Amino acid sequence: VDRAMRTPGIDWFSEELPNRMDYEYAATQIEEKGRPDFIVAHDTPHFAPPIYDRHQEAIWPEVDIQTSKQVRAQLTQLFDFAQPAAWFAGHHHERMSQTMHGCRFEVLGSDGMPYDKWADTFDLGEMRRR
């Protein structure tokens, strides 16, 4: 949502936005190889932490708010299809850990925060689908 404040190719990249081919590839992989144990994505589905999304505030351009909503809706569809055991993200720059809909969501903070907020160690073996 803050791309108006950024420089394309320096600190904002159009490739950050998932496209139809990205989702089609994910769906094909799930159909061929089975559901993943975990997903690593920039953002979370719309229902996941943080449920209050400060990126929906009126300070951002409406086109960017709508893009954010669209991406989260697409990630929700991916979640519904994949049903992962864990989901990792960092878009919201706030450290959160919560289990919802049978999935453990781990959202990391930003790099200006204390180390334990923006980095963590996870035992992926423990997070596997049961």
PDB file of N, CA and C in Angstrom, residues 27-114:
ATOM      1  N   ALA A  27      -1.504 -24.239  -7.503  1.00  0.00           N
ATOM      2  CA  ALA A  27      -2.589 -25.226  -7.584  1.00  0.00           C
ATOM      3  C   ALA A  27      -2.112 -26.508  -8.253  1.00  0.00           C
ATOM      4  N   THR A  28      -1.327 -26.388  -9.311  1.00  0.00           N
ATOM      5  CA  THR A  28      -0.800 -27.564 -10.007  1.00  0.00           C
ATOM      6  C   THR A  28       0.108 -28.364  -9.086  1.00  0.00           C
ATOM      7  N   GLN A  29       0.967 -27.671  -8.352  1.00  0.00           N
ATOM      8  CA  GLN A  29       1.875 -28.362  -7.434  1.00  0.00           C
ATOM      9  C   GLN A  29       1.100 -29.109  -6.339  1.00  0.00           C
ATOM     10  N   ILE A  30       0.054 -28.486  -5.829  1.00  0.00           N
ATOM     11  CA  ILE A  30      -0.755 -29.119  -4.789  1.00  0.00           C
ATOM     12  C   ILE A  30      -1.468 -30.347  -5.355  1.00  0.00           C
ATOM     13  N   GLU A  31      -2.011 -30.206  -6.564  1.00  0.00           N
ATOM     14  CA  GLU A  31      -2.698 -31.345  -7.189  1.00  0.00           C
ATOM     15  C   GLU A  31      -1.737 -32.496  -7.456  1.00  0.00           C
ATOM     16  N   GLU A  32      -0.511 -32.184  -7.882  1.00  0.00           N
ATOM     17  CA  GLU A  32       0.460 -33.221  -8.224  1.00  0.00           C
ATOM     18  C   GLU A  32       1.163 -33.817  -7.007  1.00  0.00           C
ATOM     19  N   LYS A  33       1.479 -32.984  -6.014  1.00  0.00           N
ATOM     20  CA  LYS A  33       2.329 -33.427  -4.909  1.00  0.00           C
ATOM     21  C   LYS A  33       1.620 -33.485  -3.561  1.00  0.00           C
ATOM     22  N   GLY A  34       0.411 -32.982  -3.499  1.00  0.00           N
ATOM     23  CA  GLY A  34      -0.320 -32.974  -2.242  1.00  0.00           C
ATOM     24  C   GLY A  34      -0.224 -31.637  -1.538  1.00  0.00           C
ATOM     25  N   ARG A  35      -1.006 -31.493  -0.515  1.00  0.00           N
ATOM     26  CA  ARG A  35      -1.051 -30.234   0.229  1.00  0.00           C
ATOM     27  C   ARG A  35       0.262 -29.993   0.971  1.00  0.00           C
ATOM     28  N   PRO A  36       0.707 -28.741   1.031  1.00  0.00           N
ATOM     29  CA  PRO A  36       1.974 -28.440   1.710  1.00  0.00           C
ATOM     30  C   PRO A  36       1.813 -28.429   3.222  1.00  0.00           C
ATOM     31  N   ASP A  37       2.905 -28.713   3.910  1.00  0.00           N
ATOM     32  CA  ASP A  37       2.894 -28.589   5.364  1.00  0.00           C
ATOM     33  C   ASP A  37       2.853 -27.128   5.779  1.00  0.00           C
ATOM     34  N   PHE A  38       3.549 -26.270   5.020  1.00  0.00           N
ATOM     35  CA  PHE A  38       3.546 -24.853   5.363  1.00  0.00           C
ATOM     36  C   PHE A  38       3.686 -24.006   4.110  1.00  0.00           C
ATOM     37  N   ILE A  39       3.284 -22.749   4.245  1.00  0.00           N
ATOM     38  CA  ILE A  39       3.384 -21.758   3.170  1.00  0.00           C
ATOM     39  C   ILE A  39       4.171 -20.577   3.709  1.00  0.00           C
ATOM     40  N   VAL A  40       5.087 -20.065   2.900  1.00  0.00           N
ATOM     41  CA  VAL A  40       5.814 -18.837   3.206  1.00  0.00           C
ATOM     42  C   VAL A  40       5.350 -17.814   2.183  1.00  0.00           C
ATOM     43  N   ALA A  41       4.733 -16.738   2.653  1.00  0.00           N
ATOM     44  CA  ALA A  41       4.195 -15.706   1.765  1.00  0.00           C
ATOM     45  C   ALA A  41       4.453 -14.338   2.393  1.00  0.00           C
ATOM     46  N   HIS A  42       4.348 -13.329   1.601  1.00  0.00           N
ATOM     47  CA  HIS A  42       4.551 -11.977   2.109  1.00  0.00           C
ATOM     48  C   HIS A  42       3.409 -11.575   3.047  1.00  0.00           C
ATOM     49  N   ASP A  43       2.194 -11.966   2.719  1.00  0.00           N
ATOM     50  CA  ASP A  43       1.003 -11.551   3.461  1.00  0.00           C
ATOM     51  C   ASP A  43       0.235 -12.785   3.926  1.00  0.00           C
ATOM     52  N   THR A  44      -0.893 -12.552   4.555  1.00  0.00           N
ATOM     53  CA  THR A  44      -1.725 -13.621   5.107  1.00  0.00           C
ATOM     54  C   THR A  44      -3.115 -13.594   4.474  1.00  0.00           C
ATOM     55  N   PRO A  45      -3.888 -14.682   4.616  1.00  0.00           N
ATOM     56  CA  PRO A  45      -5.287 -14.644   4.204  1.00  0.00           C
ATOM     57  C   PRO A  45      -6.039 -13.560   4.973  1.00  0.00           C
ATOM     58  N   HIS A  46      -7.215 -13.180   4.490  1.00  0.00           N
ATOM     59  CA  HIS A  46      -7.925 -12.039   5.086  1.00  0.00           C
ATOM     60  C   HIS A  46      -8.346 -12.257   6.537  1.00  0.00           C
ATOM     61  N   PHE A  47      -8.532 -13.489   6.962  1.00  0.00           N
ATOM     62  CA  PHE A  47      -9.009 -13.752   8.321  1.00  0.00           C
ATOM     63  C   PHE A  47      -7.877 -13.895   9.330  1.00  0.00           C
ATOM     64  N   ALA A  48      -6.653 -13.980   8.854  1.00  0.00           N
ATOM     65  CA  ALA A  48      -5.523 -14.310   9.715  1.00  0.00           C
ATOM     66  C   ALA A  48      -4.904 -13.060  10.326  1.00  0.00           C
ATOM     67  N   PRO A  49      -4.017 -13.258  11.304  1.00  0.00           N
ATOM     68  CA  PRO A  49      -3.394 -12.104  11.953  1.00  0.00           C
ATOM     69  C   PRO A  49      -2.648 -11.240  10.956  1.00  0.00           C
ATOM     70  N   PRO A  50      -2.704  -9.939  11.075  1.00  0.00           N
ATOM     71  CA  PRO A  50      -3.587  -9.217  11.968  1.00  0.00           C
ATOM     72  C   PRO A  50      -4.966  -9.060  11.342  1.00  0.00           C
ATOM     73  N   ILE A  51      -5.994  -9.360  12.086  1.00  0.00           N
ATOM     74  CA  ILE A  51      -7.353  -9.219  11.549  1.00  0.00           C
ATOM     75  C   ILE A  51      -7.637  -7.751  11.287  1.00  0.00           C
ATOM     76  N   TYR A  52      -7.223  -6.858  12.198  1.00  0.00           N
ATOM     77  CA  TYR A  52      -7.300  -5.438  11.901  1.00  0.00           C
ATOM     78  C   TYR A  52      -6.108  -5.120  11.022  1.00  0.00           C
ATOM     79  N   ASP A  53      -6.361  -4.669   9.847  1.00  0.00           N
ATOM     80  CA  ASP A  53      -5.288  -4.417   8.884  1.00  0.00           C
ATOM     81  C   ASP A  53      -5.106  -2.913   8.728  1.00  0.00           C
ATOM     82  N   ARG A  54      -4.027  -2.396   9.298  1.00  0.00           N
ATOM     83  CA  ARG A  54      -3.777  -0.950   9.203  1.00  0.00           C
ATOM     84  C   ARG A  54      -3.553  -0.505   7.764  1.00  0.00           C
ATOM     85  N   HIS A  55      -3.340  -1.455   6.866  1.00  0.00           N
ATOM     86  CA  HIS A  55      -3.154  -1.103   5.463  1.00  0.00           C
ATOM     87  C   HIS A  55      -4.463  -0.775   4.764  1.00  0.00           C
ATOM     88  N   GLN A  56      -5.575  -0.844   5.481  1.00  0.00           N
ATOM     89  CA  GLN A  56      -6.873  -0.471   4.919  1.00  0.00           C
ATOM     90  C   GLN A  56      -7.264   0.955   5.310  1.00  0.00           C
ATOM     91  N   GLU A  57      -6.401   1.654   6.035  1.00  0.00           N
ATOM     92  CA  GLU A  57      -6.711   3.003   6.488  1.00  0.00           C
ATOM     93  C   GLU A  57      -6.729   3.984   5.319  1.00  0.00           C
ATOM     94  N   ALA A  58      -7.498   5.040   5.467  1.00  0.00           N
ATOM     95  CA  ALA A  58      -7.697   6.017   4.401  1.00  0.00           C
ATOM     96  C   ALA A  58      -6.450   6.830   4.057  1.00  0.00           C
ATOM     97  N   ILE A  59      -5.357   6.671   4.779  1.00  0.00           N
ATOM     98  CA  ILE A  59      -4.143   7.422   4.455  1.00  0.00           C
ATOM     99  C   ILE A  59      -3.489   6.894   3.178  1.00  0.00           C
ATOM    100  N   TRP A  60      -3.857   5.678   2.747  1.00  0.00           N
ATOM    101  CA  TRP A  60      -3.263   5.069   1.562  1.00  0.00           C
ATOM    102  C   TRP A  60      -4.144   5.318   0.347  1.00  0.00           C
ATOM    103  N   PRO A  61      -3.559   5.392  -0.850  1.00  0.00           N
ATOM    104  CA  PRO A  61      -4.371   5.558  -2.060  1.00  0.00           C
ATOM    105  C   PRO A  61      -5.374   4.411  -2.200  1.00  0.00           C
ATOM    106  N   GLU A  62      -6.582   4.734  -2.619  1.00  0.00           N
ATOM    107  CA  GLU A  62      -7.647   3.731  -2.727  1.00  0.00           C
ATOM    108  C   GLU A  62      -7.253   2.576  -3.645  1.00  0.00           C
ATOM    109  N   VAL A  63      -6.548   2.858  -4.717  1.00  0.00           N
ATOM    110  CA  VAL A  63      -6.142   1.786  -5.624  1.00  0.00           C
ATOM    111  C   VAL A  63      -5.234   0.787  -4.908  1.00  0.00           C
ATOM    112  N   ASP A  64      -4.386   1.265  -4.023  1.00  0.00           N
ATOM    113  CA  ASP A  64      -3.489   0.375  -3.297  1.00  0.00           C
ATOM    114  C   ASP A  64      -4.224  -0.392  -2.202  1.00  0.00           C
ATOM    115  N   ILE A  65      -5.221   0.233  -1.583  1.00  0.00           N
ATOM    116  CA  ILE A  65      -6.055  -0.479  -0.607  1.00  0.00           C
ATOM    117  C   ILE A  65      -6.786  -1.624  -1.301  1.00  0.00           C
ATOM    118  N   GLN A  66      -7.341  -1.353  -2.479  1.00  0.00           N
ATOM    119  CA  GLN A  66      -8.066  -2.393  -3.217  1.00  0.00           C
ATOM    120  C   GLN A  66      -7.124  -3.519  -3.653  1.00  0.00           C
ATOM    121  N   THR A  67      -5.916  -3.158  -4.057  1.00  0.00           N
ATOM    122  CA  THR A  67      -4.929  -4.187  -4.432  1.00  0.00           C
ATOM    123  C   THR A  67      -4.615  -5.066  -3.229  1.00  0.00           C
ATOM    124  N   SER A  68      -4.428  -4.460  -2.061  1.00  0.00           N
ATOM    125  CA  SER A  68      -4.155  -5.215  -0.847  1.00  0.00           C
ATOM    126  C   SER A  68      -5.302  -6.166  -0.527  1.00  0.00           C
ATOM    127  N   LYS A  69      -6.522  -5.683  -0.635  1.00  0.00           N
ATOM    128  CA  LYS A  69      -7.689  -6.534  -0.380  1.00  0.00           C
ATOM    129  C   LYS A  69      -7.749  -7.699  -1.370  1.00  0.00           C
ATOM    130  N   GLN A  70      -7.445  -7.408  -2.627  1.00  0.00           N
ATOM    131  CA  GLN A  70      -7.481  -8.454  -3.654  1.00  0.00           C
ATOM    132  C   GLN A  70      -6.432  -9.530  -3.370  1.00  0.00           C
ATOM    133  N   VAL A  71      -5.223  -9.116  -3.013  1.00  0.00           N
ATOM    134  CA  VAL A  71      -4.160 -10.092  -2.721  1.00  0.00           C
ATOM    135  C   VAL A  71      -4.562 -10.961  -1.535  1.00  0.00           C
ATOM    136  N   ARG A  72      -5.082 -10.355  -0.478  1.00  0.00           N
ATOM    137  CA  ARG A  72      -5.483 -11.146   0.692  1.00  0.00           C
ATOM    138  C   ARG A  72      -6.639 -12.088   0.354  1.00  0.00           C
ATOM    139  N   ALA A  73      -7.540 -11.671  -0.519  1.00  0.00           N
ATOM    140  CA  ALA A  73      -8.625 -12.562  -0.950  1.00  0.00           C
ATOM    141  C   ALA A  73      -8.060 -13.755  -1.726  1.00  0.00           C
ATOM    142  N   GLN A  74      -7.078 -13.493  -2.587  1.00  0.00           N
ATOM    143  CA  GLN A  74      -6.446 -14.581  -3.339  1.00  0.00           C
ATOM    144  C   GLN A  74      -5.685 -15.517  -2.409  1.00  0.00           C
ATOM    145  N   LEU A  75      -5.019 -14.964  -1.405  1.00  0.00           N
ATOM    146  CA  LEU A  75      -4.308 -15.804  -0.436  1.00  0.00           C
ATOM    147  C   LEU A  75      -5.293 -16.633   0.387  1.00  0.00           C
ATOM    148  N   THR A  76      -6.483 -16.086   0.619  1.00  0.00           N
ATOM    149  CA  THR A  76      -7.517 -16.849   1.316  1.00  0.00           C
ATOM    150  C   THR A  76      -7.944 -18.048   0.473  1.00  0.00           C
ATOM    151  N   GLN A  77      -8.093 -17.847  -0.827  1.00  0.00           N
ATOM    152  CA  GLN A  77      -8.428 -18.962  -1.714  1.00  0.00           C
ATOM    153  C   GLN A  77      -7.308 -20.005  -1.713  1.00  0.00           C
ATOM    154  N   LEU A  78      -6.062 -19.547  -1.723  1.00  0.00           N
ATOM    155  CA  LEU A  78      -4.935 -20.474  -1.667  1.00  0.00           C
ATOM    156  C   LEU A  78      -4.964 -21.254  -0.350  1.00  0.00           C
ATOM    157  N   PHE A  79      -5.233 -20.565   0.752  1.00  0.00           N
ATOM    158  CA  PHE A  79      -5.323 -21.239   2.042  1.00  0.00           C
ATOM    159  C   PHE A  79      -6.421 -22.303   2.012  1.00  0.00           C
ATOM    160  N   ASP A  80      -7.587 -21.940   1.514  1.00  0.00           N
ATOM    161  CA  ASP A  80      -8.709 -22.883   1.470  1.00  0.00           C
ATOM    162  C   ASP A  80      -8.353 -24.129   0.661  1.00  0.00           C
ATOM    163  N   PHE A  81      -7.614 -23.945  -0.414  1.00  0.00           N
ATOM    164  CA  PHE A  81      -7.234 -25.053  -1.284  1.00  0.00           C
ATOM    165  C   PHE A  81      -6.106 -25.880  -0.678  1.00  0.00           C
ATOM    166  N   ALA A  82      -5.120 -25.210  -0.107  1.00  0.00           N
ATOM    167  CA  ALA A  82      -3.922 -25.901   0.384  1.00  0.00           C
ATOM    168  C   ALA A  82      -4.082 -26.464   1.792  1.00  0.00           C
ATOM    169  N   GLN A  83      -4.827 -25.781   2.657  1.00  0.00           N
ATOM    170  CA  GLN A  83      -4.997 -26.180   4.048  1.00  0.00           C
ATOM    171  C   GLN A  83      -3.652 -26.530   4.714  1.00  0.00           C
ATOM    172  N   PRO A  84      -2.693 -25.587   4.719  1.00  0.00           N
ATOM    173  CA  PRO A  84      -1.380 -25.880   5.317  1.00  0.00           C
ATOM    174  C   PRO A  84      -1.469 -25.989   6.833  1.00  0.00           C
ATOM    175  N   ALA A  85      -0.473 -26.626   7.415  1.00  0.00           N
ATOM    176  CA  ALA A  85      -0.384 -26.719   8.876  1.00  0.00           C
ATOM    177  C   ALA A  85       0.175 -25.427   9.467  1.00  0.00           C
ATOM    178  N   ALA A  86       0.980 -24.694   8.680  1.00  0.00           N
ATOM    179  CA  ALA A  86       1.573 -23.441   9.166  1.00  0.00           C
ATOM    180  C   ALA A  86       1.710 -22.457   8.009  1.00  0.00           C
ATOM    181  N   TRP A  87       1.669 -21.173   8.340  1.00  0.00           N
ATOM    182  CA  TRP A  87       1.779 -20.088   7.351  1.00  0.00           C
ATOM    183  C   TRP A  87       2.714 -19.041   7.932  1.00  0.00           C
ATOM    184  N   PHE A  88       3.732 -18.656   7.168  1.00  0.00           N
ATOM    185  CA  PHE A  88       4.704 -17.650   7.595  1.00  0.00           C
ATOM    186  C   PHE A  88       4.566 -16.403   6.723  1.00  0.00           C
ATOM    187  N   ALA A  89       4.595 -15.227   7.345  1.00  0.00           N
ATOM    188  CA  ALA A  89       4.487 -13.970   6.608  1.00  0.00           C
ATOM    189  C   ALA A  89       5.233 -12.876   7.374  1.00  0.00           C
ATOM    190  N   GLY A  90       5.319 -11.699   6.780  1.00  0.00           N
ATOM    191  CA  GLY A  90       6.001 -10.607   7.449  1.00  0.00           C
ATOM    192  C   GLY A  90       5.480  -9.242   7.060  1.00  0.00           C
ATOM    193  N   HIS A  91       4.531  -9.184   6.162  1.00  0.00           N
ATOM    194  CA  HIS A  91       4.036  -7.940   5.573  1.00  0.00           C
ATOM    195  C   HIS A  91       3.628  -6.880   6.593  1.00  0.00           C
ATOM    196  N   HIS A  92       3.104  -7.267   7.712  1.00  0.00           N
ATOM    197  CA  HIS A  92       2.504  -6.306   8.639  1.00  0.00           C
ATOM    198  C   HIS A  92       3.475  -5.733   9.657  1.00  0.00           C
ATOM    199  N   HIS A  93       4.713  -6.214   9.658  1.00  0.00           N
ATOM    200  CA  HIS A  93       5.778  -5.652  10.491  1.00  0.00           C
ATOM    201  C   HIS A  93       5.469  -5.690  11.983  1.00  0.00           C
ATOM    202  N   GLU A  94       4.638  -6.614  12.393  1.00  0.00           N
ATOM    203  CA  GLU A  94       4.333  -6.812  13.799  1.00  0.00           C
ATOM    204  C   GLU A  94       4.434  -8.299  14.088  1.00  0.00           C
ATOM    205  N   ARG A  95       5.098  -8.670  15.159  1.00  0.00           N
ATOM    206  CA  ARG A  95       5.268 -10.082  15.508  1.00  0.00           C
ATOM    207  C   ARG A  95       3.980 -10.627  16.098  1.00  0.00           C
ATOM    208  N   MET A  96       3.454 -11.666  15.469  1.00  0.00           N
ATOM    209  CA  MET A  96       2.237 -12.312  15.940  1.00  0.00           C
ATOM    210  C   MET A  96       2.355 -13.807  15.740  1.00  0.00           C
ATOM    211  N   SER A  97       1.747 -14.550  16.621  1.00  0.00           N
ATOM    212  CA  SER A  97       1.692 -15.997  16.504  1.00  0.00           C
ATOM    213  C   SER A  97       0.308 -16.427  16.961  1.00  0.00           C
ATOM    214  N   GLN A  98      -0.403 -17.120  16.092  1.00  0.00           N
ATOM    215  CA  GLN A  98      -1.770 -17.508  16.423  1.00  0.00           C
ATOM    216  C   GLN A  98      -2.162 -18.722  15.603  1.00  0.00           C
ATOM    217  N   THR A  99      -2.966 -19.595  16.194  1.00  0.00           N
ATOM    218  CA  THR A  99      -3.497 -20.737  15.460  1.00  0.00           C
ATOM    219  C   THR A  99      -4.958 -20.466  15.151  1.00  0.00           C
ATOM    220  N   MET A 100      -5.285 -20.578  13.871  1.00  0.00           N
ATOM    221  CA  MET A 100      -6.657 -20.369  13.396  1.00  0.00           C
ATOM    222  C   MET A 100      -6.950 -21.389  12.313  1.00  0.00           C
ATOM    223  N   HIS A 101      -8.150 -21.905  12.305  1.00  0.00           N
ATOM    224  CA  HIS A 101      -8.579 -22.848  11.268  1.00  0.00           C
ATOM    225  C   HIS A 101      -7.590 -24.006  11.111  1.00  0.00           C
ATOM    226  N   GLY A 102      -7.032 -24.452  12.221  1.00  0.00           N
ATOM    227  CA  GLY A 102      -6.105 -25.570  12.191  1.00  0.00           C
ATOM    228  C   GLY A 102      -4.736 -25.251  11.622  1.00  0.00           C
ATOM    229  N   CYS A 103      -4.415 -23.972  11.471  1.00  0.00           N
ATOM    230  CA  CYS A 103      -3.141 -23.541  10.893  1.00  0.00           C
ATOM    231  C   CYS A 103      -2.434 -22.604  11.882  1.00  0.00           C
ATOM    232  N   ARG A 104      -1.161 -22.810  12.048  1.00  0.00           N
ATOM    233  CA  ARG A 104      -0.349 -21.927  12.897  1.00  0.00           C
ATOM    234  C   ARG A 104       0.168 -20.786  12.033  1.00  0.00           C
ATOM    235  N   PHE A 105      -0.203 -19.561  12.360  1.00  0.00           N
ATOM    236  CA  PHE A 105       0.255 -18.378  11.636  1.00  0.00           C
ATOM    237  C   PHE A 105       1.377 -17.721  12.425  1.00  0.00           C
ATOM    238  N   GLU A 106       2.501 -17.507  11.747  1.00  0.00           N
ATOM    239  CA  GLU A 106       3.657 -16.830  12.326  1.00  0.00           C
ATOM    240  C   GLU A 106       3.948 -15.616  11.454  1.00  0.00           C
ATOM    241  N   VAL A 107       3.706 -14.426  12.008  1.00  0.00           N
ATOM    242  CA  VAL A 107       3.952 -13.180  11.298  1.00  0.00           C
ATOM    243  C   VAL A 107       5.126 -12.500  11.980  1.00  0.00           C
ATOM    244  N   LEU A 108       6.188 -12.259  11.224  1.00  0.00           N
ATOM    245  CA  LEU A 108       7.386 -11.645  11.785  1.00  0.00           C
ATOM    246  C   LEU A 108       7.303 -10.126  11.743  1.00  0.00           C
ATOM    247  N   GLY A 109       8.036  -9.473  12.632  1.00  0.00           N
ATOM    248  CA  GLY A 109       8.090  -8.021  12.683  1.00  0.00           C
ATOM    249  C   GLY A 109       9.070  -7.473  11.658  1.00  0.00           C
ATOM    250  N   SER A 110       9.452  -6.223  11.826  1.00  0.00           N
ATOM    251  CA  SER A 110      10.378  -5.596  10.880  1.00  0.00           C
ATOM    252  C   SER A 110      11.790  -5.589  11.448  1.00  0.00           C
ATOM    253  N   ASP A 111      12.758  -5.375  10.587  1.00  0.00           N
ATOM    254  CA  ASP A 111      14.156  -5.481  10.991  1.00  0.00           C
ATOM    255  C   ASP A 111      14.622  -4.371  11.917  1.00  0.00           C
ATOM    256  N   GLY A 112      13.841  -3.357  12.149  1.00  0.00           N
ATOM    257  CA  GLY A 112      14.214  -2.330  13.117  1.00  0.00           C
ATOM    258  C   GLY A 112      13.843  -2.704  14.540  1.00  0.00           C
ATOM    259  N   MET A 113      13.128  -3.805  14.702  1.00  0.00           N
ATOM    260  CA  MET A 113      12.690  -4.258  16.018  1.00  0.00           C
ATOM    261  C   MET A 113      13.772  -5.124  16.665  1.00  0.00           C
ATOM    262  N   PRO A 114      13.613  -5.414  17.957  1.00  0.00           N
ATOM    263  CA  PRO A 114      14.534  -6.365  18.586  1.00  0.00           C
ATOM    264  C   PRO A 114      14.534  -7.689  17.817  1.00  0.00           C
TER     265      PRO A 114
END
